[in-house]
XYZ file of C-alpha atoms in Angstrom:
568
model
C 35.122 3.202 31.650
C 36.478 -0.170 30.562
C 40.213 -0.404 30.103
C 41.686 -1.847 26.927
C 42.926 -4.870 28.867
C 39.370 -5.812 29.828
C 38.621 -6.863 26.223
C 39.174 -10.432 25.194
C 38.479 -11.674 21.672
C 38.366 -15.395 20.966
C 37.986 -17.363 17.755
C 37.023 -20.919 18.501
C 37.195 -23.840 16.090
C 35.104 -26.962 16.706
C 35.176 -30.449 15.188
C 32.870 -33.345 16.068
C 34.901 -36.445 16.591
C 32.331 -38.781 14.907
C 31.335 -36.745 11.866
C 34.220 -34.163 11.693
C 31.923 -31.171 11.569
C 33.993 -27.966 11.772
C 32.787 -24.487 12.511
C 33.851 -21.118 13.956
C 32.401 -19.381 16.966
C 33.191 -15.866 18.124
C 33.139 -14.799 21.771
C 33.820 -11.320 23.134
C 34.461 -10.702 26.824
C 33.879 -7.243 28.314
C 35.515 -7.274 31.727
C 33.681 -9.975 33.699
C 30.869 -10.173 31.138
C 30.858 -12.540 28.186
C 28.826 -11.545 25.173
C 27.040 -14.787 24.131
C 29.093 -16.500 21.441
C 27.625 -16.904 17.978
C 28.451 -20.053 16.065
C 29.174 -19.401 12.414
C 28.974 -22.540 10.331
C 31.895 -22.761 7.918
C 32.717 -26.089 6.406
C 35.546 -25.445 3.959
C 37.990 -22.659 3.117
C 36.801 -19.286 4.404
C 34.710 -17.524 1.752
C 35.121 -13.846 0.932
C 32.029 -12.703 2.891
C 33.289 -14.389 6.043
C 36.772 -12.963 5.629
C 35.299 -9.487 5.292
C 33.236 -10.055 8.439
C 36.314 -11.091 10.389
C 38.254 -8.058 9.172
C 35.404 -5.719 10.168
C 35.123 -7.362 13.584
C 38.861 -7.101 14.182
C 38.855 -3.424 13.169
C 35.950 -2.763 15.538
C 37.775 -4.445 18.396
C 41.008 -2.641 17.550
C 39.095 0.629 17.947
C 38.260 -0.231 21.543
C 41.485 -1.795 22.687
C 44.290 -4.181 22.010
C 43.513 -7.423 20.201
C 45.829 -10.415 20.369
C 47.528 -11.641 17.202
C 45.183 -13.401 14.790
C 46.251 -15.396 11.750
C 45.518 -13.724 8.432
C 44.146 -16.946 6.980
C 42.476 -19.991 8.506
C 41.988 -22.504 5.711
C 40.344 -25.928 5.732
C 41.148 -28.618 3.169
C 39.260 -31.894 2.716
C 40.258 -34.978 0.756
C 38.775 -38.436 0.259
C 40.500 -41.802 -0.168
C 43.330 -40.834 2.175
C 44.443 -43.945 4.063
C 41.098 -45.398 2.996
C 39.090 -42.672 4.727
C 38.549 -38.896 4.853
C 41.178 -36.274 5.633
C 40.508 -32.807 7.007
C 43.297 -30.261 7.457
C 42.797 -26.939 9.214
C 45.798 -24.657 8.766
C 46.369 -21.180 10.204
C 48.984 -19.354 8.145
C 49.849 -15.767 7.157
C 48.250 -16.248 3.754
C 46.348 -18.832 1.749
C 49.240 -19.622 -0.583
C 51.370 -20.736 2.372
C 48.460 -22.776 3.707
C 48.237 -24.536 0.351
C 51.955 -25.257 0.373
C 51.552 -26.726 3.854
C 48.679 -28.837 2.532
C 50.920 -30.171 -0.246
C 53.602 -31.005 2.322
C 51.065 -32.864 4.467
C 49.691 -34.912 1.558
C 53.186 -35.805 0.420
C 54.195 -36.996 3.889
C 50.999 -39.039 4.231
C 51.707 -40.785 0.935
C 55.335 -41.420 1.905
C 54.465 -42.974 5.253
C 51.607 -45.007 3.761
C 54.123 -46.522 1.329
C 55.987 -47.825 4.374
C 53.234 -48.823 6.810
C 50.153 -49.815 4.800
C 48.932 -53.408 4.872
C 46.598 -52.683 1.969
C 49.308 -51.812 -0.560
C 51.115 -54.849 -1.926
C 54.246 -52.800 -2.602
C 54.489 -51.157 0.838
C 57.557 -51.865 2.912
C 55.428 -53.671 5.505
C 53.935 -55.977 2.868
C 57.298 -56.671 1.254
C 58.889 -57.402 4.652
C 56.143 -59.892 5.455
C 56.794 -61.649 2.131
C 60.493 -61.837 2.904
C 61.489 -59.363 0.201
C 63.012 -56.918 2.714
C 65.524 -58.117 5.288
C 65.005 -57.406 8.976
C 68.207 -55.362 9.073
C 67.139 -53.150 6.151
C 63.867 -51.757 7.482
C 63.206 -48.031 7.482
C 63.473 -46.080 10.709
C 59.719 -45.425 10.604
C 58.684 -49.076 10.269
C 61.095 -50.152 13.004
C 59.694 -47.431 15.254
C 56.086 -48.552 14.767
C 56.970 -52.233 15.239
C 58.811 -51.342 18.442
C 55.772 -49.440 19.729
C 53.531 -52.390 18.844
C 55.575 -54.711 21.046
C 55.558 -52.240 23.944
C 51.751 -52.055 23.769
C 51.465 -55.849 23.596
C 53.440 -56.165 26.812
C 51.745 -53.244 28.597
C 48.269 -54.592 27.797
C 48.985 -58.179 28.797
C 48.369 -59.363 25.243
C 45.133 -57.427 24.716
C 46.913 -55.579 21.901
C 48.647 -57.591 19.194
C 49.214 -56.510 15.590
C 49.032 -60.193 14.590
C 45.337 -60.277 15.539
C 44.888 -59.721 11.808
C 45.041 -63.531 11.518
C 41.979 -63.781 13.761
C 40.220 -61.011 11.825
C 40.696 -62.997 8.632
C 39.308 -66.085 10.380
C 36.097 -64.277 11.383
C 35.733 -62.585 7.989
C 36.030 -65.960 6.283
C 33.479 -67.420 8.697
C 31.041 -64.610 7.864
C 31.394 -65.385 4.173
C 30.577 -69.035 4.905
C 27.718 -68.122 7.231
C 28.969 -70.142 10.222
C 31.090 -69.439 13.293
C 34.797 -70.378 13.271
C 35.530 -73.736 14.833
C 37.075 -73.808 18.289
C 40.061 -75.686 16.876
C 40.807 -72.945 14.336
C 40.449 -70.196 16.887
C 42.477 -71.882 19.638
C 45.303 -72.744 17.251
C 45.745 -69.109 16.288
C 45.495 -67.866 19.870
C 48.244 -70.277 20.901
C 50.614 -68.731 18.370
C 49.935 -65.279 19.792
C 51.209 -66.277 23.237
C 54.787 -65.855 22.062
C 56.553 -62.642 21.089
C 56.220 -61.822 17.388
C 59.826 -60.740 16.900
C 63.045 -59.730 18.596
C 64.367 -56.192 18.249
C 68.162 -56.315 18.341
C 70.497 -53.572 19.560
C 71.756 -52.965 16.028
C 68.201 -52.033 14.978
C 67.448 -55.249 13.090
C 64.280 -57.256 13.679
C 64.003 -61.034 13.637
C 60.503 -62.480 13.130
C 59.426 -65.582 15.057
C 56.318 -66.533 13.062
C 54.626 -65.924 9.719
C 51.293 -64.588 10.983
C 49.924 -61.610 9.035
C 50.539 -58.214 10.595
C 48.279 -55.171 10.531
C 49.514 -51.854 11.883
C 46.083 -50.235 11.481
C 45.774 -49.551 15.220
C 49.057 -47.625 15.215
C 49.875 -46.409 11.715
C 47.175 -43.757 11.361
C 48.132 -42.151 14.660
C 51.813 -42.359 13.836
C 51.173 -40.663 10.484
C 49.183 -37.876 12.177
C 52.094 -37.165 14.520
C 54.722 -37.227 11.795
C 52.707 -35.136 9.349
C 52.224 -32.472 11.996
C 55.916 -32.473 12.851
C 57.025 -32.232 9.223
C 54.536 -29.481 8.327
C 55.556 -27.323 11.263
C 59.278 -27.860 10.636
C 58.927 -27.154 6.917
C 56.555 -24.201 7.356
C 57.322 -22.573 10.725
C 54.937 -19.731 9.861
C 52.003 -22.134 10.368
C 50.685 -21.098 13.770
C 47.918 -23.672 14.172
C 47.398 -27.094 12.629
C 44.542 -29.547 13.160
C 44.628 -32.872 11.307
C 41.655 -35.233 11.295
C 41.930 -38.573 9.500
C 38.866 -40.762 9.816
C 38.014 -39.404 13.273
C 41.521 -39.580 14.736
C 42.588 -36.046 15.534
C 45.902 -34.304 16.212
C 46.066 -30.669 17.293
C 49.145 -28.436 17.202
C 48.982 -24.907 18.591
C 47.126 -23.068 21.329
C 43.893 -21.937 19.630
C 40.782 -23.140 21.544
C 39.270 -26.258 19.986
C 35.798 -27.555 20.813
C 35.494 -31.353 20.866
C 32.320 -33.416 20.705
C 32.394 -37.095 21.700
C 29.823 -39.157 19.812
C 27.239 -41.219 21.673
C 27.616 -44.728 20.182
C 23.955 -45.477 20.891
C 22.817 -42.476 18.850
C 24.581 -42.445 15.516
C 21.916 -40.614 13.479
C 22.844 -37.354 11.787
C 22.453 -34.449 14.202
C 22.234 -36.672 17.282
C 23.175 -35.103 20.598
C 26.808 -35.924 21.412
C 27.808 -37.727 24.555
C 29.917 -34.807 25.714
C 31.350 -31.468 24.637
C 34.494 -29.882 25.988
C 37.121 -27.380 24.931
C 40.892 -27.560 24.924
C 43.610 -25.064 24.084
C 46.699 -27.218 24.429
C 48.225 -29.448 21.755
C 46.834 -32.958 22.088
C 45.579 -36.046 20.246
C 42.193 -37.788 20.343
C 41.127 -41.196 19.049
C 37.804 -43.002 19.383
C 37.384 -46.680 18.620
C 34.433 -49.037 18.782
C 32.649 -51.856 17.041
C 29.350 -50.046 16.538
C 30.237 -48.912 12.999
C 32.273 -51.847 11.666
C 31.317 -55.465 12.166
C 30.830 -58.847 10.560
C 27.487 -60.617 10.564
C 27.097 -64.367 11.034
C 23.730 -66.116 11.238
C 21.981 -62.828 11.995
C 24.385 -61.805 14.774
C 26.770 -58.874 14.560
C 30.342 -59.220 15.778
C 32.792 -56.360 16.283
C 35.746 -56.027 13.929
C 37.957 -55.646 17.029
C 39.283 -59.038 18.146
C 40.568 -59.998 21.600
C 43.924 -61.684 20.835
C 43.821 -63.514 24.159
C 40.626 -65.442 23.392
C 40.217 -65.139 19.634
C 36.660 -63.847 20.048
C 35.406 -60.430 18.869
C 35.347 -57.862 21.650
C 31.848 -57.454 23.047
C 31.980 -55.621 26.384
C 32.594 -52.090 25.111
C 30.577 -49.872 22.756
C 33.291 -47.277 22.318
C 36.418 -45.867 23.921
C 37.868 -42.386 23.478
C 41.421 -41.523 24.487
C 43.219 -38.204 24.881
C 46.996 -38.468 24.718
C 50.086 -36.368 23.998
C 50.521 -38.165 20.676
C 48.094 -39.677 18.183
C 49.932 -42.992 18.031
C 49.391 -43.452 21.779
C 45.725 -42.448 21.544
C 45.204 -44.785 18.585
C 46.674 -47.848 20.298
C 45.076 -47.162 23.677
C 41.577 -46.751 22.177
C 41.906 -50.192 20.589
C 43.149 -51.773 23.819
C 40.255 -50.299 25.821
C 37.755 -52.020 23.530
C 39.247 -55.369 24.552
C 39.851 -54.948 28.292
C 37.162 -54.841 30.950
C 36.382 -51.224 31.939
C 38.086 -51.523 35.318
C 41.186 -53.043 33.684
C 41.226 -50.335 31.060
C 40.987 -47.572 33.651
C 43.891 -49.060 35.626
C 46.015 -49.207 32.490
C 45.275 -45.607 31.478
C 45.871 -44.321 35.012
C 49.310 -45.973 34.943
C 50.342 -44.154 31.744
C 51.532 -40.549 31.839
C 49.423 -37.994 29.982
C 46.625 -40.362 28.882
C 42.942 -40.009 29.758
C 39.950 -42.032 28.606
C 36.173 -42.201 28.393
C 34.684 -45.696 28.040
C 31.102 -46.576 27.129
C 30.354 -50.165 28.181
C 28.007 -52.473 26.301
C 25.243 -51.918 28.864
C 25.494 -48.130 28.465
C 27.541 -47.537 31.604
C 30.118 -44.771 31.473
C 33.656 -44.874 32.863
C 36.115 -41.980 32.813
C 39.686 -41.681 34.051
C 40.489 -39.180 36.772
C 41.781 -36.502 34.407
C 39.134 -36.735 31.671
C 37.771 -33.246 30.846
C 34.661 -32.247 32.804
C 34.556 -35.665 34.440
C 32.477 -34.432 37.371
C 29.676 -33.309 35.075
C 29.536 -36.777 33.551
C 29.592 -38.647 36.828
C 27.504 -36.849 39.423
C 26.553 -40.152 41.064
C 30.008 -41.673 41.209
C 32.097 -43.885 38.989
C 29.235 -45.579 37.139
C 26.446 -43.884 35.232
C 23.762 -45.448 33.052
C 23.553 -43.349 29.898
C 20.461 -44.673 28.174
C 17.466 -46.763 29.084
C 16.151 -47.148 25.567
C 18.213 -48.394 22.615
C 18.432 -46.440 19.381
C 16.771 -49.353 17.584
C 13.576 -48.695 19.610
C 13.535 -44.911 19.299
C 10.237 -43.715 17.818
C 10.287 -42.130 14.386
C 11.304 -42.821 10.811
C 14.823 -44.258 10.670
C 16.626 -43.803 7.348
C 19.964 -45.412 6.577
C 21.995 -44.735 3.457
C 25.458 -45.265 2.036
C 27.510 -42.751 0.084
C 29.527 -44.788 -2.377
C 33.252 -44.535 -2.990
C 33.997 -43.862 -6.673
C 36.905 -45.630 -8.293
C 40.143 -43.690 -8.545
C 41.898 -41.225 -6.291
C 40.726 -38.162 -4.397
C 37.427 -36.651 -5.480
C 34.786 -34.060 -4.542
C 32.112 -34.986 -2.040
C 28.470 -34.983 -3.182
C 25.758 -32.620 -1.994
C 23.063 -34.668 -0.221
C 19.566 -33.843 1.038
C 17.158 -36.195 2.837
C 13.656 -34.873 3.537
C 9.940 -35.685 3.806
C 7.194 -34.239 1.620
C 3.482 -34.403 2.344
C 0.897 -35.574 -0.197
C 0.866 -32.136 -1.808
C 4.635 -32.192 -2.338
C 5.361 -29.645 0.413
C 8.694 -30.312 2.208
C 7.584 -30.693 5.823
C 10.891 -31.796 7.310
C 14.533 -31.814 6.156
C 16.742 -34.155 8.171
C 19.973 -34.022 6.151
C 21.369 -31.121 4.126
C 25.045 -31.535 3.298
C 26.298 -28.686 1.140
C 29.039 -26.053 0.963
C 27.689 -22.809 2.389
C 30.701 -20.619 1.583
C 31.833 -19.504 -1.859
C 31.927 -20.933 -4.408
C 29.555 -23.580 -2.990
C 26.232 -21.681 -3.113
C 26.255 -21.521 -6.911
C 25.754 -25.310 -6.925
C 22.972 -25.495 -4.303
C 20.428 -25.594 -7.108
C 22.031 -28.851 -8.311
C 19.874 -30.456 -5.615
C 17.065 -29.742 -8.050
C 13.999 -31.051 -6.222
C 15.031 -29.948 -2.735
C 16.058 -26.464 -3.900
C 12.815 -25.925 -5.864
C 10.587 -27.122 -3.021
C 12.538 -25.174 -0.412
C 11.821 -21.925 -2.267
C 8.116 -22.645 -1.783
C 8.651 -23.633 1.850
C 10.433 -20.352 2.622
C 7.388 -18.400 1.439
C 5.275 -20.256 4.015
C 7.642 -20.753 6.948
C 9.662 -17.557 6.423
C 12.937 -19.040 7.638
C 16.153 -20.324 6.116
C 17.413 -23.901 6.348
C 20.702 -23.232 4.565
C 23.031 -22.029 7.290
C 20.648 -23.263 9.993
C 20.534 -27.039 9.613
C 23.002 -27.398 6.731
C 26.260 -29.160 7.523
C 29.523 -30.014 5.805
C 29.514 -32.495 2.972
C 30.504 -36.031 3.982
C 32.772 -38.632 2.494
C 31.967 -42.228 1.548
C 30.422 -44.267 4.340
C 27.268 -45.429 6.070
C 24.963 -42.814 7.585
C 21.628 -42.692 9.374
C 19.010 -40.017 9.909
C 16.001 -39.913 12.211
C 12.723 -38.125 11.515
C 11.250 -37.670 15.006
C 7.656 -37.102 13.865
C 7.832 -33.291 13.891
C 7.944 -30.751 11.074
C 10.624 -28.116 10.572
C 8.993 -25.936 13.233
C 8.890 -28.726 15.816
C 5.153 -29.401 15.528
C 3.810 -32.962 15.408
C 3.080 -34.161 11.874
C -0.384 -35.676 11.388
C -0.695 -39.362 10.382
C -0.889 -39.869 6.640
C 1.025 -40.441 3.438
C 4.434 -38.888 2.919
C 7.226 -39.114 0.363
C 10.761 -39.834 1.523
C 13.321 -38.179 -0.774
C 17.087 -38.825 -0.891
C 18.721 -36.510 -3.423
C 22.415 -36.290 -4.334
C 24.542 -34.340 -6.803
C 28.307 -34.362 -7.255
C 30.598 -32.157 -9.308
C 32.115 -34.286 -12.079
C 29.740 -37.015 -10.895
C 26.012 -37.500 -11.365
C 22.604 -36.317 -10.169
C 20.431 -38.933 -8.413
C 17.051 -39.009 -6.653
C 15.451 -41.778 -4.584
C 11.708 -41.392 -3.808
C 9.555 -43.637 -1.674
C 5.891 -43.146 -0.735
C 5.040 -44.398 2.748
C 2.302 -44.083 5.334
C 3.176 -42.949 8.839
C 0.727 -43.603 11.631
C 0.233 -46.111 14.426
C 1.600 -49.134 12.541
C 5.288 -50.040 12.473
C 7.133 -50.515 9.191
C 9.772 -53.214 9.048
C 13.063 -52.341 7.422
C 12.637 -51.884 3.680
C 15.545 -51.726 1.253
C 15.499 -49.111 -1.511
C 17.279 -49.282 -4.852
C 20.641 -47.515 -4.760
C 22.374 -45.487 -7.451
C 25.822 -44.228 -8.450
C 26.072 -41.767 -5.540
C 23.862 -43.262 -2.791
C 24.654 -46.901 -3.344
C 22.275 -48.288 -0.706
C 19.337 -46.990 1.311
C 16.666 -48.353 3.640
C 14.093 -47.163 6.132
C 11.971 -48.444 9.004
C 9.359 -46.833 11.205
C 8.695 -47.057 14.934
C 5.264 -45.518 15.724
C 5.203 -42.422 17.857
C 3.417 -42.532 21.219
C 0.421 -40.261 21.805
C 1.466 -36.674 22.363
C 2.414 -35.976 25.958
C 3.627 -39.502 26.697
C 7.301 -39.916 27.515
C 9.112 -42.347 25.229
C 12.574 -41.027 24.517
C 15.586 -41.895 26.659
C 16.165 -39.596 29.576
C 18.380 -36.644 28.849
C 21.090 -35.037 30.934
C 18.648 -32.760 32.734
C 16.470 -35.724 33.699
C 19.491 -37.581 35.047
C 20.524 -34.526 37.042
C 17.083 -34.385 38.675
C 17.658 -37.905 39.964
């Protein structure tokens, strides 16, 4: 007979760090045995069916033994155009009304801090200080705090971090607009100015500037806001037991509930790509990932990272991405930026010298470096400190590569569109769906049919394939940004598609927005297709595709996976 104490019930919340995909999983442990966990995809506030399921499960467990305290409500809120990106709040509170009050508190604090720290708002305190409209002895406590942290990071990194690198960013952006590289004279002149301290912080709290170079707090402000929002929400609403804040991929966790983290592989950015690593944490922590693989400038056909090395004036080029775990988001934010500038060995030494920080660095050649305390480090590095992750670049991966951009409507916060990207054969049968971004919980399902063509064709497909894609491959809706999807040459069942003509469909529908459909007929076989641009629309403002022929069946072409590496 099992004793009551041998039962353990766990609710686990997971968010991908690259695409912010949340979901619940449930695990039940009977003595030494773990019933396999079942991942339940939920991508917004819990719907009534899910809440009923949780109540039933809790009652069942209560009948067998004691169950630890569980929050009555776990609510997720999403907003766009927050600090120029997407915001996701997950709040555990006694009831939904309190969770909504906590949401209001969080949004208010974000807006307040943005009015102090934003470089994008002309009327922010930072902007007015740089124009000389605010005296150095009249700055807010928050702005002084961030400026003080900026100087500490400049000194700790040996100049690899400098908030005045914004001057160099403007130089490279201007060069891209002209189509030619910056001159050495322009670059060297700016670098020389960065050799000196930007300001002096006096004992009375005042700050005296030493130059007029533009300042951007982007590498600190978002993390600082995450920390402060969490503090204010928990002080204002002490009943909130768990709080997870995700702004544009920077994450701050408060509370002890298990959280599953996925670190994106910068060489595989397509929707649904296998992450670089998964791990779980229960403690409060912060995570930031930075890299130049998403944002760049292009000059004469070459891409340059948006991250600039202040010491040389050149865009950083040795690192694909860097992820940092830290006690606070402001530390993780700054450190992730620094690690994109330093050599991997220098970055590791810096992180190892700082208390509570850990890092995972992906070098430009695909090599992987992790600090001593990075989660599950041994599983990443079975052969020692250096591990080659990929032998084949994503640009060469066989299949149909589709890239598209979800536009950002004018105005404030808005609802995300539903999006589907799929292939139809010559008869109009949907052979493969690569992207399905919808709300699966109430009231979302009532609008699934707004994806008119996909919904109609999927009803036919279900009669043939006898399976459900909604809830299986569907994922949370996404905010404005650039996305990519890869059709690997197989149908929904994993069988190789025959060569022939297909129709690529990109469908979108948005509440209070518009319905749009992009269709393109193409032939997939043994001939490559160079990148072709497609006409955009109000929702999907840009789209393109290219095709890398598939090798004959049975031939190995994809990069080696983790199992293959383990065999070596």
